[in-house]
mmCIF file of C-alpha atoms in Angstrom:
data_model
loop_
_atom_site.group_PDB
_atom_site.id
_atom_site.type_symbol
_atom_site.label_atom_id
_atom_site.label_comp_id
_atom_site.label_asym_id
_atom_site.label_seq_id
_atom_site.Cartn_x
_atom_site.Cartn_y
_atom_site.Cartn_z
ATOM 1 C CA UNK A 1 53.009 96.326 158.935
ATOM 2 C CA UNK A 2 52.418 92.857 158.665
ATOM 3 C CA UNK A 3 50.378 93.316 155.616
ATOM 4 C CA UNK A 4 51.493 96.163 153.694
ATOM 5 C CA UNK A 5 54.038 96.827 150.320
ATOM 6 C CA UNK A 6 56.226 99.119 152.268
ATOM 7 C CA UNK A 7 56.792 101.165 154.914
ATOM 8 C CA UNK A 8 58.741 104.481 156.081
ATOM 9 C CA UNK A 9 59.821 104.935 159.393
ATOM 10 C CA UNK A 10 61.300 108.184 160.601
ATOM 11 C CA UNK A 11 63.231 108.309 163.504
ATOM 12 C CA UNK A 12 66.907 109.197 164.852
ATOM 13 C CA UNK A 13 69.469 108.128 165.616
ATOM 14 C CA UNK A 14 71.283 110.107 167.740
ATOM 15 C CA UNK A 15 69.127 111.984 169.385
ATOM 16 C CA UNK A 16 67.225 110.016 173.228
ATOM 17 C CA UNK A 17 66.602 106.567 172.534
ATOM 18 C CA UNK A 18 63.685 104.943 173.590
ATOM 19 C CA UNK A 19 62.202 105.089 178.013
ATOM 20 C CA UNK A 20 61.588 100.971 178.052
ATOM 21 C CA UNK A 21 59.442 101.622 181.631
ATOM 22 C CA UNK A 22 59.038 97.418 180.603
ATOM 23 C CA UNK A 23 60.676 95.643 182.956
ATOM 24 C CA UNK A 24 62.088 92.259 181.949
ATOM 25 C CA UNK A 25 60.725 89.790 183.997
ATOM 26 C CA UNK A 26 57.015 91.629 182.818
ATOM 27 C CA UNK A 27 57.854 91.362 179.694
ATOM 28 C CA UNK A 28 58.253 87.431 179.988
ATOM 29 C CA UNK A 29 55.126 86.744 181.040
ATOM 30 C CA UNK A 30 53.172 88.913 178.352
ATOM 31 C CA UNK A 31 55.337 86.678 176.272
ATOM 32 C CA UNK A 32 54.283 83.240 177.426
ATOM 33 C CA UNK A 33 50.796 84.137 178.707
ATOM 34 C CA UNK A 34 50.604 84.489 174.227
ATOM 35 C CA UNK A 35 52.648 81.491 173.602
ATOM 36 C CA UNK A 36 56.048 83.508 172.179
ATOM 37 C CA UNK A 37 58.447 82.784 174.979
ATOM 38 C CA UNK A 38 60.073 79.954 172.903
ATOM 39 C CA UNK A 39 59.565 80.985 169.506
ATOM 40 C CA UNK A 40 62.902 82.693 169.500
ATOM 41 C CA UNK A 41 61.210 86.314 169.067
ATOM 42 C CA UNK A 42 64.652 87.903 170.070
ATOM 43 C CA UNK A 43 65.340 90.731 167.915
ATOM 44 C CA UNK A 44 62.510 91.633 167.569
ATOM 45 C CA UNK A 45 61.507 92.168 171.821
ATOM 46 C CA UNK A 46 60.256 95.167 172.277
ATOM 47 C CA UNK A 47 62.780 95.216 175.805
ATOM 48 C CA UNK A 48 65.975 94.921 173.648
ATOM 49 C CA UNK A 49 64.830 96.784 169.783
ATOM 50 C CA UNK A 50 63.007 100.052 168.879
ATOM 51 C CA UNK A 51 61.210 99.509 165.989
ATOM 52 C CA UNK A 52 64.000 102.261 164.559
ATOM 53 C CA UNK A 53 66.672 99.576 165.177
ATOM 54 C CA UNK A 54 64.407 97.167 163.848
ATOM 55 C CA UNK A 55 63.735 97.993 160.156
ATOM 56 C CA UNK A 56 67.144 99.592 160.084
ATOM 57 C CA UNK A 57 68.606 96.206 160.756
ATOM 58 C CA UNK A 58 66.295 94.199 157.431
ATOM 59 C CA UNK A 59 69.447 94.236 154.911
ATOM 60 C CA UNK A 60 66.467 95.113 152.361
ATOM 61 C CA UNK A 61 65.630 98.507 154.397
ATOM 62 C CA UNK A 62 67.118 101.995 152.879
ATOM 63 C CA UNK A 63 67.943 105.021 155.019
ATOM 64 C CA UNK A 64 67.986 109.293 154.380
ATOM 65 C CA UNK A 65 68.908 111.113 156.719
ATOM 66 C CA UNK A 66 67.017 114.504 156.071
ATOM 67 C CA UNK A 67 69.479 117.252 156.928
ATOM 68 C CA UNK A 68 67.586 120.745 156.849
ATOM 69 C CA UNK A 69 66.551 121.789 160.030
ATOM 70 C CA UNK A 70 64.607 124.688 161.152
ATOM 71 C CA UNK A 71 64.076 125.598 164.851
ATOM 72 C CA UNK A 72 66.980 126.659 166.092
ATOM 73 C CA UNK A 73 69.865 128.962 165.794
ATOM 74 C CA UNK A 74 72.855 128.931 163.608
ATOM 75 C CA UNK A 75 74.973 128.859 166.414
ATOM 76 C CA UNK A 76 73.510 126.402 168.555
ATOM 77 C CA UNK A 77 72.979 123.457 165.437
ATOM 78 C CA UNK A 78 76.265 124.542 164.512
ATOM 79 C CA UNK A 79 77.578 122.621 168.155
ATOM 80 C CA UNK A 80 74.650 119.434 167.508
ATOM 81 C CA UNK A 81 76.293 119.977 163.761
ATOM 82 C CA UNK A 82 79.463 119.083 164.157
ATOM 83 C CA UNK A 83 79.102 116.705 167.322
ATOM 84 C CA UNK A 84 76.853 114.077 166.208
ATOM 85 C CA UNK A 85 75.727 114.998 162.273
ATOM 86 C CA UNK A 86 79.579 115.111 160.280
ATOM 87 C CA UNK A 87 78.494 118.596 159.503
ATOM 88 C CA UNK A 88 75.040 117.428 157.501
ATOM 89 C CA UNK A 89 72.665 119.771 158.948
ATOM 90 C CA UNK A 90 72.449 122.864 156.868
ATOM 91 C CA UNK A 91 70.234 125.185 159.258
ATOM 92 C CA UNK A 92 67.689 127.297 158.022
ATOM 93 C CA UNK A 93 66.186 128.673 161.311
ATOM 94 C CA UNK A 94 64.050 131.541 160.693
ATOM 95 C CA UNK A 95 66.698 134.080 162.241
ATOM 96 C CA UNK A 96 63.436 136.572 162.478
ATOM 97 C CA UNK A 97 60.751 134.199 164.443
ATOM 98 C CA UNK A 98 63.854 133.798 166.972
ATOM 99 C CA UNK A 99 63.125 135.632 170.514
ATOM 100 C CA UNK A 100 65.769 136.735 172.279
ATOM 101 C CA UNK A 101 66.170 138.126 175.606
ATOM 102 C CA UNK A 102 68.192 142.248 174.989
ATOM 103 C CA UNK A 103 71.583 141.827 175.515
ATOM 104 C CA UNK A 104 72.477 138.996 174.699
ATOM 105 C CA UNK A 105 73.754 136.752 172.168
ATOM 106 C CA UNK A 106 72.039 133.824 170.322
ATOM 107 C CA UNK A 107 73.739 130.470 170.382
ATOM 108 C CA UNK A 108 74.443 128.486 173.899
ATOM 109 C CA UNK A 109 75.933 129.915 176.917
ATOM 110 C CA UNK A 110 77.832 128.636 180.509
ATOM 111 C CA UNK A 111 76.930 130.034 183.870
ATOM 112 C CA UNK A 112 79.403 127.160 185.943
ATOM 113 C CA UNK A 113 77.950 126.380 189.151
ATOM 114 C CA UNK A 114 79.331 124.953 191.784
ATOM 115 C CA UNK A 115 76.895 122.613 194.830
ATOM 116 C CA UNK A 116 76.640 119.655 196.342
ATOM 117 C CA UNK A 117 74.694 116.935 194.461
ATOM 118 C CA UNK A 118 72.471 114.414 195.761
ATOM 119 C CA UNK A 119 71.060 112.021 195.328
ATOM 120 C CA UNK A 120 66.784 111.218 196.183
ATOM 121 C CA UNK A 121 66.221 108.466 199.768
ATOM 122 C CA UNK A 122 65.426 105.553 199.025
ATOM 123 C CA UNK A 123 61.797 105.743 200.571
ATOM 124 C CA UNK A 124 60.032 107.445 197.427
ATOM 125 C CA UNK A 125 60.822 104.389 195.926
ATOM 126 C CA UNK A 126 62.567 105.311 193.102
ATOM 127 C CA UNK A 127 66.501 105.372 191.325
ATOM 128 C CA UNK A 128 68.594 106.599 189.632
ATOM 129 C CA UNK A 129 67.911 109.899 190.501
ATOM 130 C CA UNK A 130 69.098 113.659 191.449
ATOM 131 C CA UNK A 131 69.313 116.760 192.355
ATOM 132 C CA UNK A 132 71.739 120.149 192.539
ATOM 133 C CA UNK A 133 70.064 122.444 195.194
ATOM 134 C CA UNK A 134 72.364 125.474 193.950
ATOM 135 C CA UNK A 135 71.974 124.681 190.355
ATOM 136 C CA UNK A 136 67.795 124.972 191.519
ATOM 137 C CA UNK A 137 68.339 128.194 192.760
ATOM 138 C CA UNK A 138 70.765 129.683 189.915
ATOM 139 C CA UNK A 139 67.889 128.732 187.456
ATOM 140 C CA UNK A 140 65.392 130.291 189.040
ATOM 141 C CA UNK A 141 67.944 133.132 189.998
ATOM 142 C CA UNK A 142 67.980 133.946 186.516
ATOM 143 C CA UNK A 143 64.205 133.379 184.834
ATOM 144 C CA UNK A 144 63.193 136.421 187.749
ATOM 145 C CA UNK A 145 65.605 137.971 186.397
ATOM 146 C CA UNK A 146 64.639 136.910 182.625
ATOM 147 C CA UNK A 147 61.081 137.379 183.129
ATOM 148 C CA UNK A 148 61.895 141.028 184.891
ATOM 149 C CA UNK A 149 63.373 141.947 181.994
ATOM 150 C CA UNK A 150 60.179 143.008 179.867
ATOM 151 C CA UNK A 151 61.347 139.285 177.454
ATOM 152 C CA UNK A 152 58.306 137.866 176.118
ATOM 153 C CA UNK A 153 59.729 135.132 174.684
ATOM 154 C CA UNK A 154 58.972 131.553 175.895
ATOM 155 C CA UNK A 155 61.319 129.443 178.633
ATOM 156 C CA UNK A 156 61.686 125.657 179.245
ATOM 157 C CA UNK A 157 64.104 124.222 181.418
ATOM 158 C CA UNK A 158 65.149 120.561 181.361
ATOM 159 C CA UNK A 159 67.001 118.862 182.841
ATOM 160 C CA UNK A 160 67.821 114.762 183.248
ATOM 161 C CA UNK A 161 66.710 113.934 185.751
ATOM 162 C CA UNK A 162 63.203 113.316 187.036
ATOM 163 C CA UNK A 163 64.588 114.808 191.345
ATOM 164 C CA UNK A 164 65.791 118.037 189.760
ATOM 165 C CA UNK A 165 62.886 119.343 187.854
ATOM 166 C CA UNK A 166 60.971 119.229 190.685
ATOM 167 C CA UNK A 167 63.150 120.540 192.895
ATOM 168 C CA UNK A 168 63.148 123.551 190.094
ATOM 169 C CA UNK A 169 59.093 123.384 189.473
ATOM 170 C CA UNK A 170 58.785 123.873 193.626
ATOM 171 C CA UNK A 171 61.135 126.964 193.234
ATOM 172 C CA UNK A 172 59.184 128.142 190.411
ATOM 173 C CA UNK A 173 55.770 128.055 191.527
ATOM 174 C CA UNK A 174 56.262 129.849 194.858
ATOM 175 C CA UNK A 175 59.154 132.454 193.668
ATOM 176 C CA UNK A 176 57.563 133.568 190.089
ATOM 177 C CA UNK A 177 53.951 134.979 189.774
ATOM 178 C CA UNK A 178 51.499 133.345 188.408
ATOM 179 C CA UNK A 179 50.617 135.275 185.871
ATOM 180 C CA UNK A 180 54.882 136.072 184.509
ATOM 181 C CA UNK A 181 54.644 131.692 184.224
ATOM 182 C CA UNK A 182 51.078 132.073 181.930
ATOM 183 C CA UNK A 183 52.943 134.936 179.386
ATOM 184 C CA UNK A 184 55.934 132.576 179.345
ATOM 185 C CA UNK A 185 54.895 129.379 178.798
ATOM 186 C CA UNK A 186 57.297 128.477 181.641
ATOM 187 C CA UNK A 187 56.567 124.873 181.571
ATOM 188 C CA UNK A 188 59.728 122.370 184.009
ATOM 189 C CA UNK A 189 60.696 117.994 182.399
ATOM 190 C CA UNK A 190 62.651 116.362 181.837
ATOM 191 C CA UNK A 191 65.072 115.268 178.425
ATOM 192 C CA UNK A 192 62.637 112.492 177.384
ATOM 193 C CA UNK A 193 58.821 115.139 178.581
ATOM 194 C CA UNK A 194 60.512 118.054 176.692
ATOM 195 C CA UNK A 195 61.367 116.063 173.363
ATOM 196 C CA UNK A 196 59.199 117.392 170.338
ATOM 197 C CA UNK A 197 58.266 120.666 172.633
ATOM 198 C CA UNK A 198 60.072 123.614 172.630
ATOM 199 C CA UNK A 199 61.208 127.313 173.545
ATOM 200 C CA UNK A 200 62.661 130.715 173.378
ATOM 201 C CA UNK A 201 64.263 130.083 175.542
ATOM 202 C CA UNK A 202 65.974 126.780 176.742
ATOM 203 C CA UNK A 203 67.978 125.518 180.197
ATOM 204 C CA UNK A 204 69.415 123.390 181.060
ATOM 205 C CA UNK A 205 70.391 121.594 184.729
ATOM 206 C CA UNK A 206 73.327 119.436 184.173
ATOM 207 C CA UNK A 207 73.335 118.314 188.030
ATOM 208 C CA UNK A 208 77.087 118.623 187.992
ATOM 209 C CA UNK A 209 79.116 118.425 191.114
ATOM 210 C CA UNK A 210 82.806 116.534 191.996
ATOM 211 C CA UNK A 211 80.404 114.637 194.944
ATOM 212 C CA UNK A 212 77.078 114.145 192.002
ATOM 213 C CA UNK A 213 76.130 109.948 192.879
ATOM 214 C CA UNK A 214 77.453 106.923 190.993
ATOM 215 C CA UNK A 215 75.142 106.534 188.363
#
């Protein structure tokens, strides 16, 4: 990159930002080890700045927005477009390739699920994660209904929390036949692991409740 005459950096500041697994202490140790800590690395530090943000901050950088969208149904893109992109996106998705469950219009659907939300126990040495058993049960119940209805499309489940993703995955392994899991390519991941992949139907488990843990 240092030797390049020009470079193109592709990214989207409105999508999930970088997941930084490099702790401040570890980063400092690496910088000191290679004689970089006292050089004033500042905004070039990986733990503080993404490559996209660093490139965008360069005075000579020119920014271009790619406005054509080919993945989601226009009703889904419409919400994202209005909420995050100033209505600049143009949906060019081929609707004929979308496999929509029979009797259900395409787009976004909300199912209200009430129940407690609990944090992962400290004994797991993982903090900042949460799960809702009622939401996990509701997702699997809907998955069972969909897979038994004759639907042939692909299905994904996403949550912001690794704890919840594992709770749902465990239920699926016990309650959804393996043949159905294979047919529908059912996967359960956190948002950062699912990013870049796609399915015909996506379930989102928010782990949202009145008693949800702080943070």
